[in-house]
mmCIF file of C-alpha atoms in Angstrom:
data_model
loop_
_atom_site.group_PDB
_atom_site.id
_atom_site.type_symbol
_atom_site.label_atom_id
_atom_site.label_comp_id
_atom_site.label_asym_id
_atom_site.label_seq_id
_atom_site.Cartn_x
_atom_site.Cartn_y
_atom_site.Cartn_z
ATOM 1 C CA UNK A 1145 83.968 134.945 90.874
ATOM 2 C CA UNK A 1146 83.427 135.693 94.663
ATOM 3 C CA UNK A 1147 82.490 132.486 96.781
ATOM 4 C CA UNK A 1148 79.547 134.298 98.827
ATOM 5 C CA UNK A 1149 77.283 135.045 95.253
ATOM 6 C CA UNK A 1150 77.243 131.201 94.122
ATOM 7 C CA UNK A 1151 75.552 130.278 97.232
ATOM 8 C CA UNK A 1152 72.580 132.876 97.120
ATOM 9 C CA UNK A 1153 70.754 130.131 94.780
ATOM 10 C CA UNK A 1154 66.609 129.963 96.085
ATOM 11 C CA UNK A 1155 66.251 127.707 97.937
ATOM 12 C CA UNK A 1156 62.573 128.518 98.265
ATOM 13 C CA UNK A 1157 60.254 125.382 97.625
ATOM 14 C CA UNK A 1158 57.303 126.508 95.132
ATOM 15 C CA UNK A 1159 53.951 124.966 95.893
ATOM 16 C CA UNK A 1160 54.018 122.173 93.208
ATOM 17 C CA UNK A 1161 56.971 120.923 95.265
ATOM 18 C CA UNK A 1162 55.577 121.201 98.546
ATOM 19 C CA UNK A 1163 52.387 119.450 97.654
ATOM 20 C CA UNK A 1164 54.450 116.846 96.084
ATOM 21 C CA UNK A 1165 57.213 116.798 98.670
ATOM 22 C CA UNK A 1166 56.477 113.887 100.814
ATOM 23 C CA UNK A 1167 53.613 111.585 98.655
ATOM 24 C CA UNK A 1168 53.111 109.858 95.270
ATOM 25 C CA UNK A 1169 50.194 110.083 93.142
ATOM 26 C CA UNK A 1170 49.649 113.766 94.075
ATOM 27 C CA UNK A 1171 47.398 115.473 91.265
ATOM 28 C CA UNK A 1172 49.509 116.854 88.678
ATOM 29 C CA UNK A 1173 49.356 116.424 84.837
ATOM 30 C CA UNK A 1174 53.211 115.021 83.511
ATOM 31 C CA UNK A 1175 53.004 114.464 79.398
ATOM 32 C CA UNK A 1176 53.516 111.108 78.046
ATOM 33 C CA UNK A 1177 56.936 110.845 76.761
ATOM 34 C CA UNK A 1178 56.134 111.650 73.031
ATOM 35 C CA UNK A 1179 54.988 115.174 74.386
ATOM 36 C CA UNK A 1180 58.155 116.031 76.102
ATOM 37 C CA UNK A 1181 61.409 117.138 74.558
ATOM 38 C CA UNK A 1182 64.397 114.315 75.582
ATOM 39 C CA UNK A 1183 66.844 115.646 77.116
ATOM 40 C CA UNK A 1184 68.881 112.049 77.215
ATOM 41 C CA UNK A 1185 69.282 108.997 78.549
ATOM 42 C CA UNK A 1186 70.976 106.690 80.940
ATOM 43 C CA UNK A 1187 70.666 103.034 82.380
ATOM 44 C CA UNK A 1188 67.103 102.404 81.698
ATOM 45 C CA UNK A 1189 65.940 105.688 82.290
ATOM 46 C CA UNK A 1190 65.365 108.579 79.411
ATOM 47 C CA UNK A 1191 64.892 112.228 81.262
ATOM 48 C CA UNK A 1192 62.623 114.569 79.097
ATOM 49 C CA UNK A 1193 62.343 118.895 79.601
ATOM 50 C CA UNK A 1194 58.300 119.146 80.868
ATOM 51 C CA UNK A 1195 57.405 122.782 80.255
ATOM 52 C CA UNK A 1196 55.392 124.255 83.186
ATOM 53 C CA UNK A 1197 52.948 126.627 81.188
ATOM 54 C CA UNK A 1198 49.586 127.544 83.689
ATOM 55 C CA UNK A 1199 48.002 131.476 84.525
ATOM 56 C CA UNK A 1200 51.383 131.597 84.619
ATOM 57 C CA UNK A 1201 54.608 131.130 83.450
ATOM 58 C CA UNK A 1202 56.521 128.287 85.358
ATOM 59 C CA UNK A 1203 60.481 127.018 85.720
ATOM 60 C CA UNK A 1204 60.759 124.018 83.922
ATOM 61 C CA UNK A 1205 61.130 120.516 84.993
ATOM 62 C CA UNK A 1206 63.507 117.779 83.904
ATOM 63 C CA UNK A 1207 61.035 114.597 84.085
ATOM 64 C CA UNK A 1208 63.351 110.969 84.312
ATOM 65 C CA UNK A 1209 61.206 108.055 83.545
ATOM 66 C CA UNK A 1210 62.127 104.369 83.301
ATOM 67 C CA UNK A 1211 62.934 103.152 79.807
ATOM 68 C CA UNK A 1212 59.624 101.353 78.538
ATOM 69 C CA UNK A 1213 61.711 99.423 76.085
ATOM 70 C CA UNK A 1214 63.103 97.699 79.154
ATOM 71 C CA UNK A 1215 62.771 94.030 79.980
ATOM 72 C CA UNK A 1216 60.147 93.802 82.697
ATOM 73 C CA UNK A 1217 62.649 92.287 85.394
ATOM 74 C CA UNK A 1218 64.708 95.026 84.380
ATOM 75 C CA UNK A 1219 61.819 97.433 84.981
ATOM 76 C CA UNK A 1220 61.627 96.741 88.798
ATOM 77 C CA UNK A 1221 65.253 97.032 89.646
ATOM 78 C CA UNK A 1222 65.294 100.470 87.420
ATOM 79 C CA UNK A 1223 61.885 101.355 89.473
ATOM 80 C CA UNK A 1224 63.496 100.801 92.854
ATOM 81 C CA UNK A 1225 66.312 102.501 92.037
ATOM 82 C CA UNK A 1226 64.116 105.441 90.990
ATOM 83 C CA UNK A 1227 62.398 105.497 94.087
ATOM 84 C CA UNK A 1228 65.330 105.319 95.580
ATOM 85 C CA UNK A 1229 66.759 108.334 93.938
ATOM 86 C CA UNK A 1230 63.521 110.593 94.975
ATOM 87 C CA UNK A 1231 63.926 109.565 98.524
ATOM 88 C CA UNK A 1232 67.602 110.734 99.104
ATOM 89 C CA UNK A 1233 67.023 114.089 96.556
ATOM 90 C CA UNK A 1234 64.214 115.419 98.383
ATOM 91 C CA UNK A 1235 66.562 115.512 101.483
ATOM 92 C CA UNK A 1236 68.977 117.318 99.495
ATOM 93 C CA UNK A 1237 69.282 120.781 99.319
ATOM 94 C CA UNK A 1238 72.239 122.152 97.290
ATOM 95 C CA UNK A 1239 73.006 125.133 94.989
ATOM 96 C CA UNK A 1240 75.585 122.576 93.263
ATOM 97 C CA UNK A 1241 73.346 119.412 93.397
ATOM 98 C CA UNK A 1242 70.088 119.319 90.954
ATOM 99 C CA UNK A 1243 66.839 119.931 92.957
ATOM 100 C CA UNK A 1244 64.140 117.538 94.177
ATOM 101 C CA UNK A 1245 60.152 118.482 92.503
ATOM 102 C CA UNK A 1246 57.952 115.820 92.899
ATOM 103 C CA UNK A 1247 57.779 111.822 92.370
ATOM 104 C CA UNK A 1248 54.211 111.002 90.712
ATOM 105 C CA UNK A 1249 52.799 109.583 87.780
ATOM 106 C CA UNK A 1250 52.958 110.488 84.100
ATOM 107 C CA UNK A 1251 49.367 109.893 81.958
ATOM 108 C CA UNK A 1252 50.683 106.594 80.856
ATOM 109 C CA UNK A 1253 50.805 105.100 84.672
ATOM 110 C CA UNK A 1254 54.772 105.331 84.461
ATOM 111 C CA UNK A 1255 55.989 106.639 87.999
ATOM 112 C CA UNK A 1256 58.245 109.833 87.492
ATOM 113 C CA UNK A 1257 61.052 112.097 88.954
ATOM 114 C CA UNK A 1258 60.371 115.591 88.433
ATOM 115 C CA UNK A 1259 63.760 117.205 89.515
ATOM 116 C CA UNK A 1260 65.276 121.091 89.095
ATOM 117 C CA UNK A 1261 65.797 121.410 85.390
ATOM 118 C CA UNK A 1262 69.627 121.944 86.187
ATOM 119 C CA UNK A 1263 70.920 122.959 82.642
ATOM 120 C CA UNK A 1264 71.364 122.664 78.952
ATOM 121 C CA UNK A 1265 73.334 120.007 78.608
ATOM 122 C CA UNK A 1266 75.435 117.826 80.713
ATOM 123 C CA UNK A 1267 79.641 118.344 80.575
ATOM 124 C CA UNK A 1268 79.717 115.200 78.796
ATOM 125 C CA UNK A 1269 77.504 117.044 75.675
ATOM 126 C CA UNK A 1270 80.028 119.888 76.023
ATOM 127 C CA UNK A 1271 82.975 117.797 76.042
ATOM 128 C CA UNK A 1272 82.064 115.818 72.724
ATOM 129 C CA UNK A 1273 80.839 119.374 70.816
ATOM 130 C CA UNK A 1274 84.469 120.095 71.859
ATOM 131 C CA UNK A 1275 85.524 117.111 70.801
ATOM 132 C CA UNK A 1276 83.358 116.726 67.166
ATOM 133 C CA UNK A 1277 84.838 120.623 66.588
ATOM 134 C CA UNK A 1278 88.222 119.865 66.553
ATOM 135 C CA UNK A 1279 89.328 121.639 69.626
ATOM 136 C CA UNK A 1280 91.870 120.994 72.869
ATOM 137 C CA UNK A 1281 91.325 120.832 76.043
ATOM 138 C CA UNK A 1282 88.424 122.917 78.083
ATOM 139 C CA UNK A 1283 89.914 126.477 79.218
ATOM 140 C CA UNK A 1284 92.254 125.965 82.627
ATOM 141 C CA UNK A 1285 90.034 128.363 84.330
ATOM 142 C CA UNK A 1286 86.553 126.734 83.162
ATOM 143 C CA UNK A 1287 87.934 122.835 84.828
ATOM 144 C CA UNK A 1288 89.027 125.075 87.721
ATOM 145 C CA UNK A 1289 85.847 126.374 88.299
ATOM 146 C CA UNK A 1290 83.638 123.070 87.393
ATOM 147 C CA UNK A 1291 86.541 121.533 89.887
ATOM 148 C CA UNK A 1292 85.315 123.658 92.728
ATOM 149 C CA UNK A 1293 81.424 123.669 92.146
ATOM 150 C CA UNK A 1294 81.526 119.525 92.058
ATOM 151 C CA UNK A 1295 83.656 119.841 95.016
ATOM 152 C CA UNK A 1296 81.202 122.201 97.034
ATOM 153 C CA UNK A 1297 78.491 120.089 95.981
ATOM 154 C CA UNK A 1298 80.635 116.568 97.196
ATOM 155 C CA UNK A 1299 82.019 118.388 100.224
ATOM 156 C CA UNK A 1300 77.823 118.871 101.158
ATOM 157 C CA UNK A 1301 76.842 115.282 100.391
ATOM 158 C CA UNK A 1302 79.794 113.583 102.141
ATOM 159 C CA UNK A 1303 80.368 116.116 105.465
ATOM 160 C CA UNK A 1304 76.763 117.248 105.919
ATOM 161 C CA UNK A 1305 74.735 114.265 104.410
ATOM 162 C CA UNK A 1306 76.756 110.977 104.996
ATOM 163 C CA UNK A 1307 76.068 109.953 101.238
ATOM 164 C CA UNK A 1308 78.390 108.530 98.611
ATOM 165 C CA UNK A 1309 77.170 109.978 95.363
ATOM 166 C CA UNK A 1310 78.452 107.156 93.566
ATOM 167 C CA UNK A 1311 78.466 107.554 89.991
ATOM 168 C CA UNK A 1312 80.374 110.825 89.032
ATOM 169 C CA UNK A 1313 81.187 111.504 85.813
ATOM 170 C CA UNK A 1314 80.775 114.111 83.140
ATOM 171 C CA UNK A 1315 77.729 112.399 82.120
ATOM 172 C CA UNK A 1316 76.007 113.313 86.026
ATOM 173 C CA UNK A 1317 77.281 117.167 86.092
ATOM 174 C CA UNK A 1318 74.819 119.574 84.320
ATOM 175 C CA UNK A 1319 75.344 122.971 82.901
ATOM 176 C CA UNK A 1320 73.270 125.712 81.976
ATOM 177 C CA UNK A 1321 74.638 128.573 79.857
ATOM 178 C CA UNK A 1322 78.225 129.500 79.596
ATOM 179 C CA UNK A 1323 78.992 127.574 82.797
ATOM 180 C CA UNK A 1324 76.405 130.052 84.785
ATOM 181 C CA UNK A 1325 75.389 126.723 87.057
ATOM 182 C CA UNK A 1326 77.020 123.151 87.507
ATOM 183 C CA UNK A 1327 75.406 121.064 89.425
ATOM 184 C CA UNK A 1328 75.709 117.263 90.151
ATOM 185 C CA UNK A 1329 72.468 115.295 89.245
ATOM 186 C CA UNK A 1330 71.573 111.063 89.469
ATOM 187 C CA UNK A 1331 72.085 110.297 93.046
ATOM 188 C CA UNK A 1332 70.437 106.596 92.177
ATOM 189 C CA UNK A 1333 72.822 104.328 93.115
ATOM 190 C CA UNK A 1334 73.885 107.110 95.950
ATOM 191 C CA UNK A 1335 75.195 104.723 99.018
ATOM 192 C CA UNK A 1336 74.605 106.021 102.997
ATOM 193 C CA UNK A 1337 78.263 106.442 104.691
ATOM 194 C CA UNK A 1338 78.790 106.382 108.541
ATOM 195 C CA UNK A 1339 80.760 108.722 110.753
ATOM 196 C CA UNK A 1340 83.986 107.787 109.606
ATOM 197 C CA UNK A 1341 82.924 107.881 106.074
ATOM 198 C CA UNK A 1342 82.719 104.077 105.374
ATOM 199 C CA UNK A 1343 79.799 102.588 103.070
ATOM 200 C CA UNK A 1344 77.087 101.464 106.227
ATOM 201 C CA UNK A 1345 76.617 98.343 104.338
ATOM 202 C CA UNK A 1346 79.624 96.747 104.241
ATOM 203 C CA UNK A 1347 77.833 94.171 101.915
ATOM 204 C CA UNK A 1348 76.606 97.110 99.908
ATOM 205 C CA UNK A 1349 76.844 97.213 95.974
ATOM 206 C CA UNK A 1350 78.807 100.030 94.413
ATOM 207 C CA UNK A 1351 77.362 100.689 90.623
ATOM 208 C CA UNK A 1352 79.381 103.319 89.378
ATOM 209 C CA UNK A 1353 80.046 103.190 85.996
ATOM 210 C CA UNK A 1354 83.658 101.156 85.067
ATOM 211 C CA UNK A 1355 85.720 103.156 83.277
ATOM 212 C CA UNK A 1356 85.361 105.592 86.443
ATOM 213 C CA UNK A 1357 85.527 103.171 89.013
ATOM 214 C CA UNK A 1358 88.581 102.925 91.711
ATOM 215 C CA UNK A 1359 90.520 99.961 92.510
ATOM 216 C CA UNK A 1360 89.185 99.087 95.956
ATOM 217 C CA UNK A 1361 85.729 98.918 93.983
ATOM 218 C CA UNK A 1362 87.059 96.487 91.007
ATOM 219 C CA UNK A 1363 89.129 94.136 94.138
ATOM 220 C CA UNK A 1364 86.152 94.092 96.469
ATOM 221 C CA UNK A 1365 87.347 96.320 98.957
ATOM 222 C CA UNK A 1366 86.361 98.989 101.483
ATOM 223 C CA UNK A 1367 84.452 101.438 100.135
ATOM 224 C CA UNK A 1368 84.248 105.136 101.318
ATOM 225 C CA UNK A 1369 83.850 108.753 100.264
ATOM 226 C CA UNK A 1370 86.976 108.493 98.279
ATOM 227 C CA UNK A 1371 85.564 106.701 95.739
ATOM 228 C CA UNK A 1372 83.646 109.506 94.686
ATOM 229 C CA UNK A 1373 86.935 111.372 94.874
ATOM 230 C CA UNK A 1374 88.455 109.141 92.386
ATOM 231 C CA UNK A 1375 85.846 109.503 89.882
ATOM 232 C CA UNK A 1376 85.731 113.377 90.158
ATOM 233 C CA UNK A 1377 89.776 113.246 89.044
ATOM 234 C CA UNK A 1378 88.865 110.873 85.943
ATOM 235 C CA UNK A 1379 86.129 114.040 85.366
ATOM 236 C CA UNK A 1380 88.875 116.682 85.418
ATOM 237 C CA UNK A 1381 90.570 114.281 82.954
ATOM 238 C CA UNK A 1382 88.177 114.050 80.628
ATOM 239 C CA UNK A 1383 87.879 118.333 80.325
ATOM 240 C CA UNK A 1384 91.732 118.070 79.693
ATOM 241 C CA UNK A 1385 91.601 115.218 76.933
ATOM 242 C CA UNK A 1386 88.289 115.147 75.605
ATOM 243 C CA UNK A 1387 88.291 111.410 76.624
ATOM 244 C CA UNK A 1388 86.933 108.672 78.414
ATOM 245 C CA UNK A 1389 88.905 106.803 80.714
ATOM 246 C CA UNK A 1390 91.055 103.899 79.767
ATOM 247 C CA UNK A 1391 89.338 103.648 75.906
ATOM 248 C CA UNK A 1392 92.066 105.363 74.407
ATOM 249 C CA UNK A 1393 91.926 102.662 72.104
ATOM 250 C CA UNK A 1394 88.930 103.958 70.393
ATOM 251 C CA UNK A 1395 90.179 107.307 69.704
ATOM 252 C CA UNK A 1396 90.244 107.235 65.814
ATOM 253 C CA UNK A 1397 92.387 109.827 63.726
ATOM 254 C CA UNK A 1398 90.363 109.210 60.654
ATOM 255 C CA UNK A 1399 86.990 110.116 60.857
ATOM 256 C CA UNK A 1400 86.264 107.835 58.128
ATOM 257 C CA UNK A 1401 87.533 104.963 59.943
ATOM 258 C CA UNK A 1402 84.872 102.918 62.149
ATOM 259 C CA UNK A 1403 85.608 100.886 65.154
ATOM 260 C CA UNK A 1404 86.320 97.137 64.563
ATOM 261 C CA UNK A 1405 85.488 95.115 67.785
ATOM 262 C CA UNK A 1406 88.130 92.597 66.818
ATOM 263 C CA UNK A 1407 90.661 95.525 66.961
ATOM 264 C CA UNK A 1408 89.873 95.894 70.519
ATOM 265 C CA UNK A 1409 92.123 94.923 73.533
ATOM 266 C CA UNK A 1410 89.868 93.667 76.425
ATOM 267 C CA UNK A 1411 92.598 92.302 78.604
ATOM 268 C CA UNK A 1412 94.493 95.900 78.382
ATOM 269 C CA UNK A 1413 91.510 97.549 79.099
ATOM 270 C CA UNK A 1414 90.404 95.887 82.071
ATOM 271 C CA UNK A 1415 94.134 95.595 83.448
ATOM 272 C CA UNK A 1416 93.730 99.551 83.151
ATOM 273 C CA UNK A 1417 90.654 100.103 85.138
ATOM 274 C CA UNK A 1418 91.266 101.853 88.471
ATOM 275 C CA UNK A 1419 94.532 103.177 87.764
ATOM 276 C CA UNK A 1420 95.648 106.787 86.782
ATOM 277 C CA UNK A 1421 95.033 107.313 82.805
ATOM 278 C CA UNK A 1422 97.595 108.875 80.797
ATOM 279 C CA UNK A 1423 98.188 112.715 80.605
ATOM 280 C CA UNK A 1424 99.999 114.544 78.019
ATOM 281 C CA UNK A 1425 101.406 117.002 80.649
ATOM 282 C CA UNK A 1426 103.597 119.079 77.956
ATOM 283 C CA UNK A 1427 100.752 119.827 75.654
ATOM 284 C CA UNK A 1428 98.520 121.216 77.750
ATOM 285 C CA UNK A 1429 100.928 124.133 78.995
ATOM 286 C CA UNK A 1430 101.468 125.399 82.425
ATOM 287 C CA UNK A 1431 98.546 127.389 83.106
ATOM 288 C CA UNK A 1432 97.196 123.497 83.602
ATOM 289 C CA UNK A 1433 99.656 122.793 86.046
ATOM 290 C CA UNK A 1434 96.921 123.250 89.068
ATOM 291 C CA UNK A 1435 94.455 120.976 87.441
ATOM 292 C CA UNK A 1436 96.902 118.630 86.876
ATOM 293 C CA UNK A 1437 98.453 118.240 90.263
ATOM 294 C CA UNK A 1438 94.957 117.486 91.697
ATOM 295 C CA UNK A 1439 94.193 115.226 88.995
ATOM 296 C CA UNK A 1440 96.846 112.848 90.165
ATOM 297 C CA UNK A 1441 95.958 113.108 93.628
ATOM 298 C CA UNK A 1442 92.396 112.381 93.267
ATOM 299 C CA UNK A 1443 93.448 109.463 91.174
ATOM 300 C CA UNK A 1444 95.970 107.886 93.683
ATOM 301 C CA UNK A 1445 95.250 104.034 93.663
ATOM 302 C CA UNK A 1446 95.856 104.186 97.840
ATOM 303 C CA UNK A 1447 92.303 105.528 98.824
ATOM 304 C CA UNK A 1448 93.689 107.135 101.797
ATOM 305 C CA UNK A 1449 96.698 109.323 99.361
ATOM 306 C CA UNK A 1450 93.116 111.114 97.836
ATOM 307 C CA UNK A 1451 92.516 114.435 99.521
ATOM 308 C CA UNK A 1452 88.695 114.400 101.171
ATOM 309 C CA UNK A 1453 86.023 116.828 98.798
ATOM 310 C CA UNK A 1454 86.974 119.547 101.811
ATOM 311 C CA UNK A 1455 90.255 119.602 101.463
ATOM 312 C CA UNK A 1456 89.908 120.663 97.512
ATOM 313 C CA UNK A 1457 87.134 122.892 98.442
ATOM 314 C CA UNK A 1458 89.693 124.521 100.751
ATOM 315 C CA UNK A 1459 92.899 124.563 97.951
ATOM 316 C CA UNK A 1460 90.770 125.929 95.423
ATOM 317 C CA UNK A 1461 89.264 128.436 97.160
ATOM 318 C CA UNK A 1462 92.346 129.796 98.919
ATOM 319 C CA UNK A 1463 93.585 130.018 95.429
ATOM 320 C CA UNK A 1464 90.913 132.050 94.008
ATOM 321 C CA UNK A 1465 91.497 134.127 97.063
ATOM 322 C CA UNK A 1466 94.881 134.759 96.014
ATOM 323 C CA UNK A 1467 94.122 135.566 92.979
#
């Protein structure tokens, strides 16, 4: 894998975009839902595959729309946040981060994000076929290299753009083919960052999503770039266990078994959120050892112990160099 070819990604805008670029409401036909393939879902949004089919044969969108099953006063905070996802991803411009088309309307008056259709399936749908098949953990090499393209794409939103992504996780990191692409998509709840890498807006609110979330978020305190960083080592855990964070609880060895809510420990989960989850080091074998080691830095509690998205850029690719 040599560093130069991943970058040659276009980066040519094709005219739908650049009519689209900078307006709302621009003439374009977007299906109603019911027309469109579903790709998934997430808060209050659903994001659908819009085939591009004219004289000729177009790349495909990936269409997110706001959930029309929502409550209407949850409509408007799901709409801003919409919006503001299309503002910060047309200024993006990434080979690792999932590409801005158009925001418009759909035939039903619902406002849309037209975006890059980045892949497949996300790492989380790859990490539960795993699961659901009754294998181990992902290949060394394959975290290694989703490691790296995260980190490239991090490295360019925290260095270069002066945004917190915000909500990584293997749910936000698309795939397409055997690992051909990865690229980091849903950049909604993104936060702006000044020049020493501290949220702007110190009064700010930090979504995430909680089993990923560091400590300083859950104790109110200063958030910066590293929070991101922390999140992207709980997403290199989850390709070694085939887990989510801190619900180890829920893992059931009998398929047969269901999940009784009573059974569940809410004061041991919560006490667990923002700390380092459990690794079984000594099944995974030593060719993990490298994945391992930068697991537990990213997921230092001490924000300032995490290494910055350049600093693994730089370790992983001197390794690959070496190799």
């Amino acid at each position: 894998m040599e560093t130069e070819s991943l970058f040659k990604t276009p980066c040519k805008k094709d005219g739908a975009q650049r009519r689209s670029a900078g307006s709302l409401g621009t003439p374009m036909t977007i299906p109603a839902s019911p027309f469109m393939q579903k790709l998934g879902c997430g808060t209050g949004v659903n994001v659908y595959l819009m085939n591009r089919i004219g004289k000729r044969t177009y790349s495909p969108w990936a269409i997110k729309k706001i959930n029309s099953r929502c409550a209407a006063t949850q409509k408007t905070v799901y709409q801003k946040r919409l919006c503001n996802e299309a503002e910060v991803l047309k200024g993006l411009q990434h080979p690792n981060i999932v590409g801005f088309r158009a925001f418009t309307k759909a035939k039903d008056g619902s406002h849309c994000l037209a975006m890059e259709y980045g892949g497949e399936q996300s790492l989380n749908d790859l990490i539960e076929r795993r699961r659901e098949e009754g294998l181990q953990a992902f290949p060394a090499a394959t975290i290694e290299k989703v490691a790296l393209h995260v980190a490239w794409g991090l490295q360019y939103l925290h260095k270069e753009k002066k945004l917190l992504h915000g909500d990584i996780k293997s749910c936000n990191v698309v795939i397409k083919g055997d690992f051909e692409t990865i690229k980091i998509c849903d950049v909604g709840v993104s936060l702006q960052l000044d020049e020493n890498l501290k949220a702007c807006d110190p009064n700010a609110s930090y979504i995430g999503t909680e089993p990923w979330n560091p400590k300083e978020v859950l104790e109110g305190g200063v958030i910066t770039e590293k929070a991101d960083i922390f999140a992207f080592g709980l997403t290199l855990w989850e390709m070694m266990t085939l887990s989510v964070p801190h619900m180890e609880m829920l893992d059931l060895e009998d398929e047969e078994l269901s999940f009784n809510e009573e059974d569940f420990d809410e004061d041991a989960y919560y006490e667990r959120l923002g700390t380092r989850p459990a690794l079984d080091v000594d099944s995974l074998g030593r060719e993990y050892q490298r994945m391992v080691e930068l697991f537990c830095l990213c997921t230092s509690e001490d924000p300032a112990q995490r290494p910055s998205a350049a600093q693994i850029v730089q370790a992983l690719e001197s390794n690959m160099a070496a190799n």
